Amino acid sequence: KILPLEFQRAYEQSGNWLDCAVALNSRGQIFVAATADYYDQHDNEPILLRFSPSGIHEWGIGWRPGSDQSNINGICVTADNQVYVTGQIQVSVSDWDGFVTCLDDAGPVWSRHWGDLYAQYFFGVGVLTNGALATTGIDWTDLPGSHHHAVVLQWDALTGELLAQESWSATAKQSGC
């Protein structure tokens, strides 16, 4: 069964939009996380928009988690309206780190990034039953003979402290923090 379209909204902003993720909170508010690509300035900025259940634009913010090049990949909204987004930031020409940012109505509460000298990307984010935050992603190490690893990291949802991490490749599992 195809449901009727309730509403459709456009959000006007210069540049292109990339990497969009959508989540709802318990009140039915709609959160849209995206990457704004300002092609005339050669940089990307994560943005977060909130719409009412009827589609009215309530607010929007942009922020820089530490770089002129940032991409959004995942979003999670908790019952108390904490919003967590994941993606990657460019640290240097060939180095990207995964990032997770906690936001509320006033903007970023905390932001952390994780990585080494190569590329790490975060894609998914969610709250675990113990209240910790989990991010998923990939560790893209480009060394000869190396393997790309899937990663899962646990963070303290209130402070952003890294609690644990695990990674897997086709041949090995690694744990640590």
PDB file of C-alpha atoms in Angstrom, residues 9 11 25 27-31 48-61 81 105:
ATOM      1  CA  ARG A   9       9.787  20.917   2.162  1.00  0.00           C
ATOM      2  CA  TYR A  11      15.529  24.206   2.598  1.00  0.00           C
ATOM      3  CA  ASN A  25      12.547  11.798  17.942  1.00  0.00           C
ATOM      4  CA  ARG A  27       7.779  13.830  19.616  1.00  0.00           C
ATOM      5  CA  GLY A  28       7.736  13.246  15.864  1.00  0.00           C
ATOM      6  CA  GLN A  29      10.219  16.020  15.064  1.00  0.00           C
ATOM      7  CA  ILE A  30      12.301  15.322  11.988  1.00  0.00           C
ATOM      8  CA  PHE A  31      16.090  15.778  12.049  1.00  0.00           C
ATOM      9  CA  LEU A  48      21.618  19.785  11.091  1.00  0.00           C
ATOM     10  CA  LEU A  49      18.004  20.838  10.486  1.00  0.00           C
ATOM     11  CA  ARG A  50      14.948  20.214  12.636  1.00  0.00           C
ATOM     12  CA  PHE A  51      11.391  20.198  11.310  1.00  0.00           C
ATOM     13  CA  SER A  52       8.130  19.886  13.238  1.00  0.00           C
ATOM     14  CA  PRO A  53       5.972  16.789  12.669  1.00  0.00           C
ATOM     15  CA  SER A  54       3.953  18.868  10.176  1.00  0.00           C
ATOM     16  CA  GLY A  55       7.085  19.902   8.260  1.00  0.00           C
ATOM     17  CA  ILE A  56       7.685  23.432   9.585  1.00  0.00           C
ATOM     18  CA  HIS A  57      11.376  24.320   9.693  1.00  0.00           C
ATOM     19  CA  GLU A  58      12.222  24.977  13.373  1.00  0.00           C
ATOM     20  CA  TRP A  59      15.976  25.539  13.271  1.00  0.00           C
ATOM     21  CA  GLY A  60      19.185  24.730  11.470  1.00  0.00           C
ATOM     22  CA  ILE A  61      22.830  24.882  12.486  1.00  0.00           C
ATOM     23  CA  ASN A  81      16.546  15.165  22.170  1.00  0.00           C
ATOM     24  CA  ASP A 105      18.989  22.680  20.656  1.00  0.00           C
TER      25      ASP A 105
END
